[in-house]
Amino acid sequence: MPTPAQEIARRRTFAIISHPDAGKTTLTEKFLLYGNAIHLAGSVTARKNQRATASDWMELEKQRGISISSTVLQFDYNGFAVNLLDTPGHKDFSEDTYRVLTAVDAVVMVIDAAKGIEAQTRKLFEVCRRRGVPIFTFMNKCDRPTRNALELLDELEQVLGLQSSPVIWPLGNGPSFRGVFDRRSREVHLFERTPGGKYQAPVNVTSLEDDFVRTKLDDYTFDQVREQLDMLDGAGHPFDLAAVRAGQQTPVYFGSAVNNFGIQLLLDGFLKDSIPPQPHKSVSIQNPKSGIEDRIVPVDYPKFSAFVFKIQANMDPRHRDRIAFVRICSGKFERDMMVTHQRTGKTMRLSSSHKLFGQERETVDEAWPGDVIGLVGHSEFGIGDTLTEDKTIYYDEIPRFPPEVFTFIANPSPADAKKFRAGLDQLLQEGVVQSITLRAGMTTSTLLAAVGVLQFEVVQWRLQSEYNAESRLDPAPWSVMKWLAAAEPGQPAPDTSRLLTPSGVAFGTDKLGQTVALFPSEWTMRYFAEKNADVKLHDLPLEQKG
């Protein structure tokens, strides 16, 4: 029987991030092949006679060909217990991705080698860097024409400020792509195309100087590769494992996810070099008498603790259930164990626990730090909640983000009022969108706020498909939201009725009761700030402004 320390050491919990269409979902599928989790790599576009991807389970995702919700995929590979969190790539669902990144210990960043770093990649990278998460980079689509490999490395350093150290180097690109060179083992892996790219591509391993390799590369490609490798050996950053694990250096891999080439090299290298589960910070509970201060909870701390980072309803439409995704931080999880739900102070039994694979699930009896499990049927759980055997542990891991788009949602059918309200309340609790309560008398409709407009479409679609409730969206006149506080610390919150307010500005409260101001434009916001100097406008919720 493995010891607790051995169980924790073999865990790897990570997410894959990318700009849309860089190949994130395809790479996810190929990782699952190596874990024997699925027998056939699916396709987001669902070719005839192929199953849809395991990670994109929601019907709307299959229609759109994009990932909308985050999914947990778990499998064993080469002695490691892997928790892979698949995340949405589209910027309109970045809030869901940001929350998922609080639950991982490392990240694989997928970049389209023809396009380089794109906007969404940069945003997600910034979130990872703020948390100091180790990042492994995969330059994808090398079997298509790409940018110069050295230029891609330079862009990583210039745009992201991240030191790069190539582990795997491409031999040519596009039509001339013939394989990759492993700079650590000094081996060549040759690429041979196979129809459909369903299974592991045949790979021959020799050295770069081998006559067989020389016959596979044309003179231009061979000379270019030799020149590039000489340059990297002379002037490149040597691989520094400590810098990688500190989030200061990224190992770079090249390959083709759709053809399953270079994927095993990436997976093996990632699992070997990435970090096991890391300790999390417990914050002081807001009780002056408790004497509890901020502290780091080690992963080998014997008492169980975890936090909820995502909630999803109706993953199984037959049962209309609700699942809370929980990251275990310390101790051993055992089914039917009793824990404290810190936000309510209630003691509860964790009986309906599941190991997850996309939409599929199986009962799990035990789990360890680093694992992500699903808890079914606890309507009182909310995003960010702490579950623990030690009442002095309180995690505050989940950040909130300023919304960028706003709309009113209403129920056009009075007969559906109950279903509409129940569905909307559930989606708000999941954090699919935020709701803002406007000052009394402004409207009877609910004001929704989100990072991107597609989130509103998901709300409508899920209300209809899961609750059989129609809804109507009406445009809201605001484009900027700020949190309000007194300019001087310790002063009472501003009295909005006494402020000099330009036309079109509205006030309300967020889900925590904090005062927010809604502005039609950046100009209006600046004018308001100028005329109300005793009020401070914050970009982030007040609990995060520091």
XYZ file of C-alpha atoms in Angstrom:
546
model
C 0.000 0.000 0.000
C 1.400 3.423 -0.948
C 1.924 5.840 1.923
C 0.038 9.173 2.010
C 3.251 10.936 0.983
C 3.618 8.640 -2.042
C -0.029 9.165 -3.051
C 0.384 12.954 -2.906
C 3.730 12.882 -4.766
C 2.255 11.074 -7.761
C -0.599 13.588 -8.238
C -0.416 16.095 -11.090
C -3.218 18.666 -11.339
C -3.070 21.003 -14.318
C -5.066 22.951 -16.890
C -4.545 23.556 -20.580
C -4.926 27.190 -21.673
C -4.896 28.744 -25.126
C -6.496 31.181 -27.522
C -9.519 29.638 -29.325
C -8.594 27.286 -32.198
C -4.980 26.847 -31.086
C -5.702 23.136 -30.549
C -6.393 22.916 -26.804
C -9.308 20.492 -26.989
C -7.483 18.308 -29.531
C -4.442 18.147 -27.254
C -6.703 17.219 -24.332
C -8.113 14.313 -26.321
C -4.641 13.039 -27.239
C -3.509 13.158 -23.594
C -6.507 10.978 -22.770
C -5.407 8.428 -25.365
C -2.192 7.868 -23.442
C -4.139 7.373 -20.229
C -6.331 4.787 -22.014
C -9.206 7.047 -21.024
C -10.741 6.927 -24.497
C -10.026 4.613 -27.395
C -10.642 7.042 -30.221
C -9.616 10.677 -30.338
C -12.772 12.672 -30.999
C -13.149 15.864 -32.946
C -14.856 19.088 -31.932
C -16.302 19.225 -35.414
C -17.490 15.631 -34.934
C -16.558 13.868 -38.149
C -19.015 11.274 -39.278
C -18.875 8.042 -37.264
C -16.622 9.623 -34.620
C -17.747 10.435 -31.115
C -17.731 14.045 -29.912
C -14.941 15.021 -27.562
C -15.253 13.755 -24.025
C -14.457 17.172 -22.615
C -17.075 19.179 -24.573
C -20.217 17.536 -23.187
C -22.765 20.323 -23.358
C -24.960 20.204 -26.483
C -24.366 23.891 -27.173
C -20.608 23.239 -27.175
C -21.035 20.570 -29.844
C -23.148 22.937 -31.960
C -20.655 25.793 -31.683
C -17.463 23.709 -31.746
C -16.064 25.559 -28.714
C -15.568 24.729 -25.045
C -18.036 26.669 -22.878
C -17.681 25.094 -19.451
C -14.672 23.722 -17.639
C -14.486 19.952 -17.278
C -12.404 17.643 -15.102
C -10.799 14.608 -16.737
C -8.958 12.113 -14.549
C -6.753 9.207 -15.557
C -3.653 7.239 -14.535
C -0.564 7.311 -16.725
C 2.906 5.929 -16.134
C 2.491 5.834 -12.350
C 0.978 9.335 -12.130
C -2.592 10.162 -11.078
C -3.518 12.966 -13.477
C -6.237 15.567 -12.867
C -6.639 17.469 -16.144
C -8.931 20.497 -16.066
C -10.135 21.387 -19.549
C -11.093 25.063 -19.763
C -12.963 27.311 -22.202
C -10.695 29.105 -24.658
C -13.177 31.740 -25.818
C -12.661 35.097 -24.101
C -16.363 35.375 -23.226
C -15.927 32.463 -20.810
C -12.609 33.533 -19.331
C -14.147 34.051 -15.873
C -14.764 30.303 -15.618
C -11.168 29.673 -16.688
C -9.784 32.152 -14.128
C -11.557 30.280 -11.338
C -10.287 26.917 -12.551
C -6.709 28.224 -12.506
C -6.974 28.604 -8.713
C -7.331 24.808 -8.461
C -4.272 23.735 -10.496
C -0.562 23.398 -9.729
C 0.710 23.847 -13.301
C -0.448 24.859 -16.789
C 0.198 23.720 -20.354
C -0.034 26.735 -22.680
C -0.896 25.837 -26.287
C 0.210 28.257 -29.016
C -0.594 28.033 -32.728
C 2.902 28.063 -34.254
C 1.604 29.939 -37.302
C 0.028 32.756 -35.265
C 2.163 33.039 -32.150
C 0.844 34.554 -28.943
C -2.764 35.776 -29.256
C -4.872 38.023 -27.049
C -6.595 35.393 -24.920
C -3.323 33.528 -24.361
C -1.821 36.736 -22.973
C -4.757 37.308 -20.586
C -4.677 33.772 -19.237
C -0.903 33.869 -18.907
C -1.174 36.989 -16.723
C -3.533 35.157 -14.367
C -1.043 32.270 -14.129
C 1.896 34.581 -13.550
C 0.121 36.384 -10.692
C -0.213 33.024 -8.954
C 3.328 31.887 -9.825
C 2.021 28.771 -11.606
C 4.635 26.788 -13.617
C 3.914 27.028 -17.356
C 4.854 24.486 -20.030
C 4.527 25.685 -23.646
C 3.428 23.563 -26.609
C 3.892 25.072 -30.093
C 1.155 23.309 -32.048
C 0.380 22.680 -35.746
C 3.999 22.231 -36.869
C 2.753 20.072 -39.753
C 1.351 23.305 -41.267
C 3.385 26.353 -42.341
C 4.565 28.135 -39.185
C 6.541 31.146 -38.106
C 10.273 30.796 -37.578
C 10.827 28.769 -34.398
C 13.414 31.214 -33.045
C 10.949 34.096 -33.587
C 8.355 32.220 -31.535
C 10.824 31.863 -28.675
C 11.702 35.537 -28.899
C 8.016 36.464 -28.764
C 7.573 34.405 -25.569
C 10.301 36.445 -23.945
C 9.327 39.847 -25.366
C 5.535 39.686 -25.020
C 5.182 37.526 -21.906
C 8.491 38.334 -20.251
C 8.996 34.617 -19.738
C 12.394 32.972 -20.156
C 12.106 30.062 -22.617
C 14.141 26.878 -22.861
C 13.290 24.580 -25.799
C 13.259 20.910 -24.860
C 11.932 19.650 -28.204
C 12.950 21.389 -31.471
C 11.132 21.115 -34.839
C 12.824 19.736 -37.939
C 11.323 21.971 -40.642
C 7.728 23.226 -40.775
C 4.610 22.727 -42.858
C 5.278 20.521 -45.916
C 8.955 20.200 -44.925
C 8.195 19.179 -41.315
C 9.948 15.851 -40.743
C 9.966 15.448 -36.974
C 11.491 16.853 -33.786
C 14.834 16.758 -32.001
C 14.973 16.070 -28.253
C 17.732 18.374 -26.985
C 18.108 16.485 -23.707
C 18.344 12.924 -25.012
C 19.938 14.076 -28.335
C 17.447 11.899 -30.222
C 15.455 12.518 -33.386
C 11.798 11.526 -33.592
C 10.700 11.316 -37.213
C 7.166 12.222 -38.226
C 5.243 9.987 -40.619
C 1.761 11.033 -41.664
C -1.073 8.573 -41.065
C -4.654 8.963 -42.353
C -6.935 10.702 -39.841
C -4.310 10.917 -37.115
C -6.429 8.678 -34.907
C -3.678 6.757 -33.169
C -0.091 7.292 -32.157
C 1.950 8.135 -35.244
C 4.851 5.758 -36.033
C 8.088 7.156 -34.638
C 11.673 6.170 -35.449
C 14.360 7.309 -33.050
C 17.941 7.908 -34.177
C 20.547 10.652 -33.765
C 20.634 13.887 -35.784
C 23.855 12.809 -37.572
C 22.397 9.486 -38.675
C 22.459 8.895 -42.450
C 18.781 7.899 -42.351
C 17.844 11.260 -40.773
C 19.954 13.079 -43.340
C 18.021 11.439 -46.196
C 14.720 12.553 -44.633
C 15.650 16.264 -44.528
C 16.295 18.438 -47.576
C 19.516 20.446 -47.590
C 17.829 23.740 -46.618
C 15.952 22.218 -43.658
C 19.002 20.299 -42.444
C 21.265 23.356 -42.583
C 18.634 25.564 -40.926
C 18.083 23.092 -38.080
C 21.827 22.697 -37.465
C 22.230 26.490 -37.385
C 19.290 26.954 -35.011
C 20.480 24.249 -32.635
C 24.015 25.650 -32.584
C 22.555 29.058 -31.722
C 20.440 27.616 -28.913
C 23.356 25.634 -27.503
C 25.541 28.738 -27.540
C 23.162 31.553 -26.596
C 19.911 29.944 -25.410
C 18.770 29.559 -21.813
C 19.860 26.226 -20.332
C 17.015 24.203 -18.853
C 16.612 25.202 -15.184
C 14.162 22.984 -13.296
C 14.051 25.293 -10.261
C 13.200 28.281 -12.493
C 10.494 26.226 -14.263
C 8.857 25.240 -10.987
C 9.018 28.855 -9.795
C 7.141 29.997 -12.907
C 10.138 31.948 -14.237
C 11.108 29.702 -17.153
C 8.931 27.743 -19.581
C 10.070 24.512 -21.240
C 9.034 24.674 -24.914
C 7.835 21.686 -26.955
C 6.932 21.522 -30.662
C 4.560 19.092 -32.376
C 1.171 18.476 -33.944
C -1.764 17.584 -31.720
C -4.121 16.597 -34.542
C -1.545 14.097 -35.861
C -0.614 13.008 -32.346
C 3.030 13.846 -32.954
C 5.219 15.039 -30.093
C 2.365 14.570 -27.625
C 3.971 11.733 -25.686
C 7.197 13.728 -25.437
C 5.213 16.652 -24.015
C 3.198 14.505 -21.590
C 6.225 12.568 -20.323
C 8.306 15.738 -19.954
C 5.507 17.630 -18.245
C 4.761 14.902 -15.682
C 8.466 14.489 -14.903
C 9.267 18.197 -14.515
C 6.056 19.683 -13.119
C 5.307 19.906 -9.418
C 3.171 17.720 -7.163
C 0.316 19.330 -5.191
C 1.320 22.569 -3.507
C 0.267 24.003 -0.114
C -2.532 26.560 0.042
C -2.959 29.627 2.211
C -5.575 29.718 4.947
C -6.693 33.277 5.735
C -7.643 34.664 9.132
C -11.323 34.264 9.892
C -13.104 37.562 10.525
C -13.448 37.084 14.257
C -11.203 39.190 16.546
C -11.594 36.711 19.391
C -10.475 33.703 17.371
C -6.820 34.675 17.272
C -6.498 32.814 13.954
C -3.937 34.287 11.581
C -2.977 33.693 7.969
C -0.973 30.507 7.561
C 0.132 28.008 4.948
C -1.588 24.614 5.174
C 0.917 21.915 4.092
C -0.346 19.164 1.795
C 0.661 16.523 4.352
C -1.399 18.170 7.110
C -3.441 15.212 8.438
C -6.848 16.893 8.606
C -8.971 17.145 5.453
C -9.526 20.549 3.847
C -10.710 21.613 0.392
C -12.400 24.451 -1.468
C -15.162 24.627 -4.089
C -13.964 26.244 -7.336
C -16.839 25.443 -9.682
C -20.508 24.450 -9.581
C -22.359 22.875 -12.490
C -26.017 21.910 -12.634
C -27.676 19.353 -14.892
C -24.524 17.614 -16.146
C -26.800 14.574 -16.074
C -30.143 15.850 -17.479
C -31.886 12.641 -16.413
C -31.367 13.437 -12.743
C -31.468 17.266 -12.703
C -28.614 17.201 -10.233
C -25.997 19.713 -9.181
C -22.300 19.014 -8.790
C -19.691 20.990 -6.857
C -16.106 20.636 -8.094
C -13.774 20.511 -5.085
C -9.973 20.770 -4.961
C -8.510 18.811 -2.032
C -5.728 20.735 -0.258
C -4.827 18.559 2.742
C -5.688 15.326 4.501
C -7.384 12.277 3.041
C -10.916 12.375 1.642
C -13.074 9.401 2.555
C -16.637 8.958 1.401
C -19.234 9.596 4.141
C -16.764 11.676 6.169
C -18.102 14.573 8.253
C -16.782 18.087 7.540
C -17.558 21.679 8.476
C -18.968 23.956 5.793
C -17.154 27.109 6.916
C -19.477 29.724 5.409
C -22.545 28.402 7.254
C -20.776 26.690 10.169
C -22.837 23.536 9.545
C -21.477 20.022 9.843
C -22.345 17.779 6.909
C -21.671 14.328 5.515
C -19.907 14.030 2.129
C -21.585 10.905 0.826
C -22.276 11.372 -2.885
C -18.698 11.777 -4.121
C -17.560 11.123 -7.658
C -14.472 10.793 -9.787
C -15.142 12.694 -12.987
C -14.560 12.153 -16.663
C -16.325 14.911 -18.574
C -20.017 14.096 -18.217
C -19.371 10.573 -16.959
C -18.724 9.809 -13.314
C -18.001 6.967 -10.939
C -18.206 6.815 -7.149
C -14.943 7.596 -5.389
C -14.277 6.284 -1.884
C -10.998 8.064 -1.187
C -8.939 10.911 -2.636
C -5.787 12.838 -1.795
C -4.452 16.411 -1.940
C -4.273 17.511 -5.554
C -7.323 15.479 -6.569
C -10.488 17.104 -7.835
C -13.723 15.369 -6.878
C -17.366 16.093 -7.565
C -19.866 16.352 -4.716
C -23.484 15.909 -5.790
C -26.621 17.289 -4.213
C -25.396 20.000 -1.832
C -27.501 23.028 -2.762
C -25.887 25.112 -0.006
C -22.402 24.952 -1.551
C -21.190 28.081 -3.319
C -18.075 28.930 -5.315
C -15.148 29.598 -2.975
C -16.597 27.692 0.009
C -14.208 25.879 2.356
C -14.908 22.308 3.541
C -12.706 21.125 6.381
C -12.204 18.904 9.435
C -10.181 21.732 11.023
C -12.384 24.734 11.818
C -9.371 27.068 11.853
C -8.793 26.572 8.093
C -10.490 29.054 5.789
C -9.508 29.344 2.117
C -10.142 32.498 0.080
C -8.928 31.335 -3.325
C -11.562 32.483 -5.809
C -11.176 35.981 -7.274
C -14.070 37.955 -8.746
C -13.681 39.888 -11.983
C -15.135 43.159 -13.233
C -17.884 42.575 -15.809
C -17.621 44.184 -19.238
C -21.136 43.643 -20.658
C -24.623 44.081 -19.163
C -28.169 43.046 -20.086
C -31.609 42.784 -18.517
C -33.235 39.366 -18.496
C -36.986 38.901 -18.109
C -39.546 36.139 -18.300
C -42.007 36.789 -21.169
C -44.334 33.966 -20.055
C -46.024 34.401 -16.634
C -46.867 30.681 -16.615
C -43.141 29.902 -16.557
C -42.343 32.305 -13.714
C -41.501 29.606 -11.161
C -39.299 27.598 -13.561
C -37.606 30.776 -14.805
C -36.771 31.956 -11.283
C -35.510 28.524 -10.162
C -33.319 28.182 -13.251
C -31.916 31.695 -13.034
C -31.151 31.335 -9.310
C -29.260 28.110 -10.018
C -27.210 29.629 -12.859
C -26.353 32.653 -10.702
C -25.181 30.352 -7.915
C -22.973 28.522 -10.429
C -21.360 31.830 -11.310
C -22.242 31.561 -15.023
C -22.987 35.304 -14.832
C -23.274 37.909 -12.062
C -26.425 39.761 -11.093
C -26.589 43.361 -9.933
C -29.423 44.605 -7.728
C -30.278 48.126 -8.894
C -31.544 50.853 -6.596
C -35.232 50.414 -5.723
C -37.726 51.509 -8.328
C -35.454 51.382 -11.384
C -36.754 48.134 -12.924
C -38.373 44.811 -12.071
C -36.109 42.895 -14.491
C -32.892 41.251 -13.321
C -29.685 42.954 -14.454
C -27.038 40.445 -15.530
C -23.341 41.278 -15.831
C -20.644 39.166 -17.501
C -17.171 39.207 -18.987
C -18.500 38.368 -22.474
C -21.839 38.427 -24.313
C -21.788 34.697 -25.119
C -22.324 34.053 -21.411
C -25.808 35.565 -21.791
C -26.534 33.220 -24.693
C -25.537 30.255 -22.517
C -27.922 31.460 -19.784
C -30.827 31.641 -22.251
C -29.979 28.288 -23.815
C -29.712 26.518 -20.468
C -32.914 28.101 -19.123
C -34.741 26.726 -22.155
C -33.090 23.297 -22.402
C -32.727 22.457 -18.712
C -35.708 24.260 -17.146
C -38.054 24.654 -20.136
C -38.289 28.362 -19.357
C -38.285 31.085 -21.983
C -36.417 34.333 -21.427
C -35.949 37.698 -23.109
C -32.777 39.810 -23.119
C -33.051 43.594 -23.251
C -29.979 45.792 -23.766
C -28.681 47.712 -20.759
C -27.228 51.204 -21.326
C -24.004 50.717 -19.340
C -20.523 49.652 -20.402
C -18.406 50.248 -17.266
C -18.866 49.104 -13.663
C -16.832 50.216 -10.630
C -16.980 49.375 -6.928
C -17.455 52.398 -4.647
C -15.667 53.122 -1.392
C -14.795 56.157 0.696
C -11.623 57.938 -0.412
C -10.180 57.689 3.107
C -9.793 54.301 4.861
C -12.083 53.861 7.844
C -14.719 56.272 6.509
C -18.307 55.038 6.011
C -19.445 53.927 2.556
C -20.543 56.809 0.294
C -24.175 57.908 0.425
C -25.065 57.653 -3.273
C -28.080 59.958 -2.874
C -25.706 62.839 -2.042
C -23.317 62.373 -4.950
C -23.177 64.602 -8.017
C -24.343 62.124 -10.604
C -24.201 62.695 -14.402
C -27.083 61.566 -16.578
C -27.165 57.822 -17.259
C -25.256 56.719 -14.142
C -26.954 54.103 -11.938
C -26.129 52.569 -8.563
C -26.704 49.096 -7.209
C -25.193 46.308 -5.112
C -23.356 43.119 -6.040
C -24.002 39.660 -4.557
C -22.007 40.547 -1.428
C -23.951 43.762 -0.886
C -21.078 46.021 -1.983
C -22.072 49.284 -3.689
C -21.373 49.528 -7.427
C -21.750 52.336 -9.935
C -22.712 51.717 -13.582
C -21.558 54.167 -16.250
C -22.640 54.560 -19.892
C -19.069 55.328 -20.972
C -15.479 55.835 -19.809
C -15.972 59.615 -20.227
C -18.963 59.605 -17.855
C -16.971 57.585 -15.346
C -14.062 60.057 -15.422
C -16.451 63.029 -15.073
C -18.122 61.382 -12.072
C -14.737 60.737 -10.422
C -13.717 64.360 -10.985
C -16.905 65.751 -9.425
C -16.912 63.352 -6.448
C -13.365 63.500 -5.134
C -14.352 62.042 -1.752
C -15.368 58.772 -3.447
C -12.905 56.096 -4.566
C -13.690 53.974 -7.650
C -12.204 50.477 -7.688
C -11.687 48.191 -10.687
C -11.926 45.076 -8.508
C -14.290 44.067 -5.686
C -13.338 45.679 -2.391
C -12.067 42.433 -0.847
C -9.483 42.214 -3.670
C -8.444 45.819 -4.075
C -5.237 45.309 -2.108
